PDB file of N, CA and C in Angstrom:
ATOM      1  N   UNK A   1      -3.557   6.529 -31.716  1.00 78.00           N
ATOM      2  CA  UNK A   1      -2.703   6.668 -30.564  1.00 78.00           C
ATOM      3  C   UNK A   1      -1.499   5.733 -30.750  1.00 78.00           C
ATOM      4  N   UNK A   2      -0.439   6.247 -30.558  1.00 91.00           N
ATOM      5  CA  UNK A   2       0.944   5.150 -30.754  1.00 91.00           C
ATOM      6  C   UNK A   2       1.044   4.253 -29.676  1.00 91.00           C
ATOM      7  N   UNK A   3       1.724   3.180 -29.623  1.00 88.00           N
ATOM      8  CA  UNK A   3       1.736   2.171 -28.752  1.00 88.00           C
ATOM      9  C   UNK A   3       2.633   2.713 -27.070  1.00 88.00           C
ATOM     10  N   UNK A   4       3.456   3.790 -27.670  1.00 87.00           N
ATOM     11  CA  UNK A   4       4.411   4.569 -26.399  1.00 87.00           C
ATOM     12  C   UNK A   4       3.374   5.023 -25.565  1.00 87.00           C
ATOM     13  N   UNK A   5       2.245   5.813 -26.265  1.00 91.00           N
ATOM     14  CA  UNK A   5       1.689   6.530 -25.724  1.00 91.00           C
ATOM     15  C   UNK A   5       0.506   6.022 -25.104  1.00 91.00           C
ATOM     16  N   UNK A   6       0.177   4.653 -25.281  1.00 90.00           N
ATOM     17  CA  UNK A   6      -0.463   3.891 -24.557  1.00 90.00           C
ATOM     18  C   UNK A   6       0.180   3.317 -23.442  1.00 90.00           C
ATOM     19  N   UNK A   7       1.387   2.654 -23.601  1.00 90.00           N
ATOM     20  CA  UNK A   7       1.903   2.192 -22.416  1.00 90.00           C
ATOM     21  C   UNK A   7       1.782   2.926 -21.171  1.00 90.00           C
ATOM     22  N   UNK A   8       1.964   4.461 -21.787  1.00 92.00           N
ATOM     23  CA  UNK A   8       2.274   5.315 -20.860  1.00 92.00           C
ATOM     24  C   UNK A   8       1.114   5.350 -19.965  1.00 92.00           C
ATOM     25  N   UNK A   9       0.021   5.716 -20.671  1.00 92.00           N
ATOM     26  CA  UNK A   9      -1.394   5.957 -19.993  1.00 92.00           C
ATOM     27  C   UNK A   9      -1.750   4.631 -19.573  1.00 92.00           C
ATOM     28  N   UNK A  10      -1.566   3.394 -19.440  1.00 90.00           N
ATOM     29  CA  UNK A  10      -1.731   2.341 -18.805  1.00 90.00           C
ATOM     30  C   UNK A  10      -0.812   2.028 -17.936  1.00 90.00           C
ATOM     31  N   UNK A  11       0.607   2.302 -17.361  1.00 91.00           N
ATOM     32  CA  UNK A  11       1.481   2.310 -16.322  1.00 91.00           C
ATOM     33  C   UNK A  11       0.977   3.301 -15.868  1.00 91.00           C
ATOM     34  N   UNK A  12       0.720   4.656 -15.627  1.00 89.00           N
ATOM     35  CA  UNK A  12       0.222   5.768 -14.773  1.00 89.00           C
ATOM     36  C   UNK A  12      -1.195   5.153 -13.894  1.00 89.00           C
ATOM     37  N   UNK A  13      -2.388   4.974 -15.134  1.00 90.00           N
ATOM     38  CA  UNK A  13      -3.670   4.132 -14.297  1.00 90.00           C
ATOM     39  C   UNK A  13      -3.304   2.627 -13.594  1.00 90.00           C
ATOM     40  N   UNK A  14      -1.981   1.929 -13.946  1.00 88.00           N
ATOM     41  CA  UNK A  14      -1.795   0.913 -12.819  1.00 88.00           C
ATOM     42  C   UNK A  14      -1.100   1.792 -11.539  1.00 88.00           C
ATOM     43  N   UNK A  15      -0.568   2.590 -12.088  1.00 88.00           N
ATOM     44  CA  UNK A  15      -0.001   2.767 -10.723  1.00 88.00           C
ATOM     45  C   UNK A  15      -0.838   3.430  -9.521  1.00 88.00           C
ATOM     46  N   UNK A  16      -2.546   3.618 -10.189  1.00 87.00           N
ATOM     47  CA  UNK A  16      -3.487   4.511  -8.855  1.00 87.00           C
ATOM     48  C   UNK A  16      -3.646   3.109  -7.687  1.00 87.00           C
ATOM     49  N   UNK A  17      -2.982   1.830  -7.732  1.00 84.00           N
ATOM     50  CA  UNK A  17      -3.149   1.049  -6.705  1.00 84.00           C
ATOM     51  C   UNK A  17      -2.129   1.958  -5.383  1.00 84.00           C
ATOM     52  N   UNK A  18      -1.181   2.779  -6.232  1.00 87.00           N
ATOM     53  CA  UNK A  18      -0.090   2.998  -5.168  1.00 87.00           C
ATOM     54  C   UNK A  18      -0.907   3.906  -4.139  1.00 87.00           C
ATOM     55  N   UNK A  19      -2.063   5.264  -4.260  1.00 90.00           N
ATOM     56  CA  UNK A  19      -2.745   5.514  -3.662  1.00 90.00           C
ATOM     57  C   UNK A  19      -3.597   5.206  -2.642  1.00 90.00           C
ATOM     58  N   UNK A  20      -4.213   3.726  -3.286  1.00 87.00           N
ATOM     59  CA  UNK A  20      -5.094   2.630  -2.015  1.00 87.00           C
ATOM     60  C   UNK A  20      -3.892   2.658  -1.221  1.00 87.00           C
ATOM     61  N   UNK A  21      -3.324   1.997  -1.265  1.00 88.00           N
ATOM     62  CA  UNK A  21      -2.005   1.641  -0.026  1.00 88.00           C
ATOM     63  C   UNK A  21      -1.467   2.803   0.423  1.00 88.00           C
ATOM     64  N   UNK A  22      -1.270   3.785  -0.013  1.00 90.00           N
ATOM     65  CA  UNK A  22      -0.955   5.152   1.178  1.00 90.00           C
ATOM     66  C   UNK A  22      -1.816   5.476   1.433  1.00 90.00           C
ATOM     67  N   UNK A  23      -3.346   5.462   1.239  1.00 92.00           N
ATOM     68  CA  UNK A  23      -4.450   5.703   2.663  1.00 92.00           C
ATOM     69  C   UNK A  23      -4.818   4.637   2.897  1.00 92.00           C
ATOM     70  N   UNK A  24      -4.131   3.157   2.927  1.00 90.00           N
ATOM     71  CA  UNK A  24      -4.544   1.963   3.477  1.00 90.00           C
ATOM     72  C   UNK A  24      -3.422   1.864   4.924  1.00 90.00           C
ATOM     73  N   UNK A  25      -2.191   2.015   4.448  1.00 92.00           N
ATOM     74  CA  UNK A  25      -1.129   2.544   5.673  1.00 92.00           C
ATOM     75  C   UNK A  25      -1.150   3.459   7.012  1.00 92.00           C
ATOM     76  N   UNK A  26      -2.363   4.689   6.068  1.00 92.00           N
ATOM     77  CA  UNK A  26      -2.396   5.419   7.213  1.00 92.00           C
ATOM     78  C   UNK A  26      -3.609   5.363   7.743  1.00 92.00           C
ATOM     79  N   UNK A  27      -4.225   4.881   7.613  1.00 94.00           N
ATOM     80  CA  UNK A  27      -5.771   4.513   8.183  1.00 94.00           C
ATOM     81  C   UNK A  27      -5.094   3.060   9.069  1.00 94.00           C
ATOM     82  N   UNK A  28      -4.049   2.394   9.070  1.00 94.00           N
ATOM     83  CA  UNK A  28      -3.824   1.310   9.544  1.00 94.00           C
ATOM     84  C   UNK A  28      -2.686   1.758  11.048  1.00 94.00           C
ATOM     85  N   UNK A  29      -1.920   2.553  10.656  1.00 94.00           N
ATOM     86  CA  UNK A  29      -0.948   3.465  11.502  1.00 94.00           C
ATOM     87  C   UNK A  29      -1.820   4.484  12.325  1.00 94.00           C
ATOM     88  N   UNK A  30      -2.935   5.038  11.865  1.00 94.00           N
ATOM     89  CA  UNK A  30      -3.960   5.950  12.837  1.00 94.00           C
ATOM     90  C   UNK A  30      -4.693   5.476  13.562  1.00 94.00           C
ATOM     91  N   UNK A  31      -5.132   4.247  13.127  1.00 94.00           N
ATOM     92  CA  UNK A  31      -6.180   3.504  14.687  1.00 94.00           C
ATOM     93  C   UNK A  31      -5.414   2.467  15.306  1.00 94.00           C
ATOM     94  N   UNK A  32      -4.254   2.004  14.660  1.00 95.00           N
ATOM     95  CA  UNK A  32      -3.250   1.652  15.986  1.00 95.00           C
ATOM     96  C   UNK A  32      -2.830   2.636  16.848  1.00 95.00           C
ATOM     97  N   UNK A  33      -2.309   3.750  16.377  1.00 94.00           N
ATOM     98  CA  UNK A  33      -2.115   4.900  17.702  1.00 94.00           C
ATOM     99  C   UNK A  33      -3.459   5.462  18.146  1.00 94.00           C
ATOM    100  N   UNK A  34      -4.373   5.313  18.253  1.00 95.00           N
ATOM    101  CA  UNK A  34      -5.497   5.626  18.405  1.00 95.00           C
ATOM    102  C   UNK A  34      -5.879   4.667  19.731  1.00 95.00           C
ATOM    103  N   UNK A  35      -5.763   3.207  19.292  1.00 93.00           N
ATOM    104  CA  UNK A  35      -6.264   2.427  19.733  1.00 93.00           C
ATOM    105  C   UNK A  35      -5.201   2.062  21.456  1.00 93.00           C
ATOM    106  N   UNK A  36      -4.117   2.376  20.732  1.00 93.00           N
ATOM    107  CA  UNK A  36      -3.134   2.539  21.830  1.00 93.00           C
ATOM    108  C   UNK A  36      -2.866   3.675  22.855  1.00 93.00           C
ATOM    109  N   UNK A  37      -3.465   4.817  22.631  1.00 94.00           N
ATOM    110  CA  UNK A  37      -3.598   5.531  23.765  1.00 94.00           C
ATOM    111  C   UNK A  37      -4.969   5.486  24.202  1.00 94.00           C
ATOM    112  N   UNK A  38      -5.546   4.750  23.846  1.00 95.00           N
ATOM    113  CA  UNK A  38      -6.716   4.774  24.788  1.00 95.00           C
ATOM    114  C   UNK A  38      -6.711   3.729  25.633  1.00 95.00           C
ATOM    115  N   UNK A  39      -6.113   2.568  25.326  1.00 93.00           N
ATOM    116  CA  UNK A  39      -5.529   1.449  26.177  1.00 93.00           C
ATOM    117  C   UNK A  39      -4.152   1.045  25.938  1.00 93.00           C
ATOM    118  N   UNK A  40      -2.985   1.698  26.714  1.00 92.00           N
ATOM    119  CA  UNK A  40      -1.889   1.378  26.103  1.00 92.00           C
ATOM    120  C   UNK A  40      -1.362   0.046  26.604  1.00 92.00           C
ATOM    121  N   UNK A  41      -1.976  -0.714  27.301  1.00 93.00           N
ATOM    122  CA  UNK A  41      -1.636  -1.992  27.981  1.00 93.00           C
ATOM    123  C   UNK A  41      -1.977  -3.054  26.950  1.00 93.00           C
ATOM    124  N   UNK A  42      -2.793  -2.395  26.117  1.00 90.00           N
ATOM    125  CA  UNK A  42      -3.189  -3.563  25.104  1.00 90.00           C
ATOM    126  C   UNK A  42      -2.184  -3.086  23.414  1.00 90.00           C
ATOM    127  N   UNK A  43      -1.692  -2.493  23.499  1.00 90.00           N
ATOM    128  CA  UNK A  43      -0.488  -1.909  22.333  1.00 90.00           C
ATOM    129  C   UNK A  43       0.206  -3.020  21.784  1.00 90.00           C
ATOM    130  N   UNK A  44       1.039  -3.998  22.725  1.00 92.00           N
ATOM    131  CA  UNK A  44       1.860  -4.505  22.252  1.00 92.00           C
ATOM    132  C   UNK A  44       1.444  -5.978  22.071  1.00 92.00           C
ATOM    133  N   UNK A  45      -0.276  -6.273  22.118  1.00 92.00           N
ATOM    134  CA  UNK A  45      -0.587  -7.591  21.531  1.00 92.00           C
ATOM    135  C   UNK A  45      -1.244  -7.180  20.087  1.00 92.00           C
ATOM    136  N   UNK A  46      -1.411  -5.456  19.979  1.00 92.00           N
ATOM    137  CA  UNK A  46      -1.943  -5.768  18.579  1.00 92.00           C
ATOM    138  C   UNK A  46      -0.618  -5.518  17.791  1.00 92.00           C
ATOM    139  N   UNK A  47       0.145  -5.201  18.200  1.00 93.00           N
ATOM    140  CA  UNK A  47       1.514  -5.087  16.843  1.00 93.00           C
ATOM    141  C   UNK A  47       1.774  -6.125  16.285  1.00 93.00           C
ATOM    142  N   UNK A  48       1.544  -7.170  16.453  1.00 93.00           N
ATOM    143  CA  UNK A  48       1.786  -8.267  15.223  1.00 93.00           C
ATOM    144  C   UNK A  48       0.271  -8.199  13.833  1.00 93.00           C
ATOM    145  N   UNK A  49      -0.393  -7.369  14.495  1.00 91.00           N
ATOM    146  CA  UNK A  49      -1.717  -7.338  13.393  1.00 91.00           C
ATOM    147  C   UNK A  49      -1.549  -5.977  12.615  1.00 91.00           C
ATOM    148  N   UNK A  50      -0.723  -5.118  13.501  1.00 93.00           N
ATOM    149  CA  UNK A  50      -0.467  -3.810  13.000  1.00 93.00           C
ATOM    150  C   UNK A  50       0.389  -4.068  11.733  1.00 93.00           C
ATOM    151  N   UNK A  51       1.686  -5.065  11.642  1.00 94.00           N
ATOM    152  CA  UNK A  51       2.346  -5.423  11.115  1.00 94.00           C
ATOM    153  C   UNK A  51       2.082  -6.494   9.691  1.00 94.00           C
ATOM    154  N   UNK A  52       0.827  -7.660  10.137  1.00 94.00           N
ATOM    155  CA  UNK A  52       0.302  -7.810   8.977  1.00 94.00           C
ATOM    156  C   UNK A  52      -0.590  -6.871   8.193  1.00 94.00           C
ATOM    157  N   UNK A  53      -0.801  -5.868   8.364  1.00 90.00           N
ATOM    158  CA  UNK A  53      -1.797  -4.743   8.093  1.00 90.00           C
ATOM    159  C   UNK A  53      -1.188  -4.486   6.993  1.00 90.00           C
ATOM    160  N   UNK A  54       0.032  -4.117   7.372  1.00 92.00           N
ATOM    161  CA  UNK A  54       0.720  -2.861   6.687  1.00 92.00           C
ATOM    162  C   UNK A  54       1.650  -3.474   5.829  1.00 92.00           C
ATOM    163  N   UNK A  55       2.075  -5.093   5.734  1.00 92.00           N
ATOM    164  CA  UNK A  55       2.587  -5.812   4.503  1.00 92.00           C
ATOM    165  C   UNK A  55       1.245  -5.809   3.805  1.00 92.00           C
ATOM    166  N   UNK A  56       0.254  -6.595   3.706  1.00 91.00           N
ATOM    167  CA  UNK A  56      -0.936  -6.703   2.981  1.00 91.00           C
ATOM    168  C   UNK A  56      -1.263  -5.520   2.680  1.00 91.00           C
ATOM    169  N   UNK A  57      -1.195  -4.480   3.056  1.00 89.00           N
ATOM    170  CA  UNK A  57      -1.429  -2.680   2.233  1.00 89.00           C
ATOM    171  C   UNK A  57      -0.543  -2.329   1.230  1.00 89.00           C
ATOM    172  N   UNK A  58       0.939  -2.935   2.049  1.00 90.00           N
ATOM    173  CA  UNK A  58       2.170  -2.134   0.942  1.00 90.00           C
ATOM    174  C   UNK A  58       2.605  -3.724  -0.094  1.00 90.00           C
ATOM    175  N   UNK A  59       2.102  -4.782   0.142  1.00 91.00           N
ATOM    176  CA  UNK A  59       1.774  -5.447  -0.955  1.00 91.00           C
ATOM    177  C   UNK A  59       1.173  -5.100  -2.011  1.00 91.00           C
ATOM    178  N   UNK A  60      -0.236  -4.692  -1.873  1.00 90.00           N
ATOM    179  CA  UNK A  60      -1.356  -3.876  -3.138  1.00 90.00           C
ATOM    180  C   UNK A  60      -0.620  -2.949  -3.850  1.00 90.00           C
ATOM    181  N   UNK A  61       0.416  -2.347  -3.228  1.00 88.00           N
ATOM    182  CA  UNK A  61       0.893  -0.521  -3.903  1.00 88.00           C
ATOM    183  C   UNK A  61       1.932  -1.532  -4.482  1.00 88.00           C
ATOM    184  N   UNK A  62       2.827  -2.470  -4.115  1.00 91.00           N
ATOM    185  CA  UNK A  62       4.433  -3.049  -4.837  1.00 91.00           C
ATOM    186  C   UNK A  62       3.465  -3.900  -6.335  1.00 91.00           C
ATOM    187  N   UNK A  63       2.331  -4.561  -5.733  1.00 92.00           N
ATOM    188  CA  UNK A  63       1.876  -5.400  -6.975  1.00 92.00           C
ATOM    189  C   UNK A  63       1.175  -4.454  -8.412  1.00 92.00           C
ATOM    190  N   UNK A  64       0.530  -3.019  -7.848  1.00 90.00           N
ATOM    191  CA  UNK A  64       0.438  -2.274  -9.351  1.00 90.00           C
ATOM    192  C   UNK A  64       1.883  -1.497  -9.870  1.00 90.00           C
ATOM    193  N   UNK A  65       2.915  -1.277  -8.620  1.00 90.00           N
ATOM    194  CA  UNK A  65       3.885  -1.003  -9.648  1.00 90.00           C
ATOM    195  C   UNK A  65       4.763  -2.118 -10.290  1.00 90.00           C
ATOM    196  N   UNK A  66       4.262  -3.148 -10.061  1.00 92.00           N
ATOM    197  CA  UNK A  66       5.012  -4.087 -10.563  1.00 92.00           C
ATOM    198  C   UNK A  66       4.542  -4.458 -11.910  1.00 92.00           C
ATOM    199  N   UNK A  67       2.881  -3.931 -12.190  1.00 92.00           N
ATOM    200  CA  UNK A  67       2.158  -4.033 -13.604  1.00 92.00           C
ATOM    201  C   UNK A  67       2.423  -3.136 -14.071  1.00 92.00           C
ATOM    202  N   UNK A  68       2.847  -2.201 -13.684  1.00 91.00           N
ATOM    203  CA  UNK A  68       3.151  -0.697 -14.320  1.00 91.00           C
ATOM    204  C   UNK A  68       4.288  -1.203 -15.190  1.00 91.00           C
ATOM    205  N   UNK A  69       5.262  -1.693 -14.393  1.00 92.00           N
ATOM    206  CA  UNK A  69       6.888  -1.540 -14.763  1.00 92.00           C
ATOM    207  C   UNK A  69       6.643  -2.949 -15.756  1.00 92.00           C
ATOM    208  N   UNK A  70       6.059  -3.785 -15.909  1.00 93.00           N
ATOM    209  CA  UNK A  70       5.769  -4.714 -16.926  1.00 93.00           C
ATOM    210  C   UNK A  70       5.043  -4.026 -18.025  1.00 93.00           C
ATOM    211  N   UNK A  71       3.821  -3.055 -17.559  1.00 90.00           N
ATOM    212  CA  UNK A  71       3.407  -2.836 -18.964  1.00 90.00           C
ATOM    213  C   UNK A  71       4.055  -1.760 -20.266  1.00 90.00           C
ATOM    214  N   UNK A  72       5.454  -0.924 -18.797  1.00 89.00           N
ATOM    215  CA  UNK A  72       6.513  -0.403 -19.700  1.00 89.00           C
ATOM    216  C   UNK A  72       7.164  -0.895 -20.362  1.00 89.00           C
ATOM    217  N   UNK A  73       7.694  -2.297 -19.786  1.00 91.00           N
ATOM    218  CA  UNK A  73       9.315  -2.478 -20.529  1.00 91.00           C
ATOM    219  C   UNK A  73       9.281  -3.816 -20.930  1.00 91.00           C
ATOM    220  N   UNK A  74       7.727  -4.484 -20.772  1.00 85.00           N
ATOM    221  CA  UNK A  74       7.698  -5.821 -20.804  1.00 85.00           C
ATOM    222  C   UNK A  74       7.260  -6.085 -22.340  1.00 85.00           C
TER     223      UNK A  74
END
């Protein structure tokens, strides 16, 4: 196998983190609206947790493309 053709197949399998984090986002975005129409008085004390949710999710997806794009060009 040539070394191109490894990189390749090792940036593609880093990048299945980007997957966790788009059903980590929306599993995080669905039981906040969830959670908010069933009590919408309580909505606007969980949005600061809604908000760390969803950096710590779309952290995981930026940190495998960030191994991806290293194990391309690095």
């Amino acid at each position: 196998m040539e070394l191109a053709a490894a990189k390749m197949i090792g940036a593609g399998l880093a990048c299945s983190a980007l997957i966790g984090a788009g059903v980590g986002i929306g599993n995080i975005f669905g039981n906040y609206l969830s959670g908010a129409m069933r009590n919408p008085s309580a909505a606007p004390g969980q949005f600061t947790n809604l908000l760390i949710g969803f950096a710590l999710a779309e952290a995981t997806g930026l940190f495998g493309l960030l191994i991806a794009l290293i194990i391309l060009y690095g």
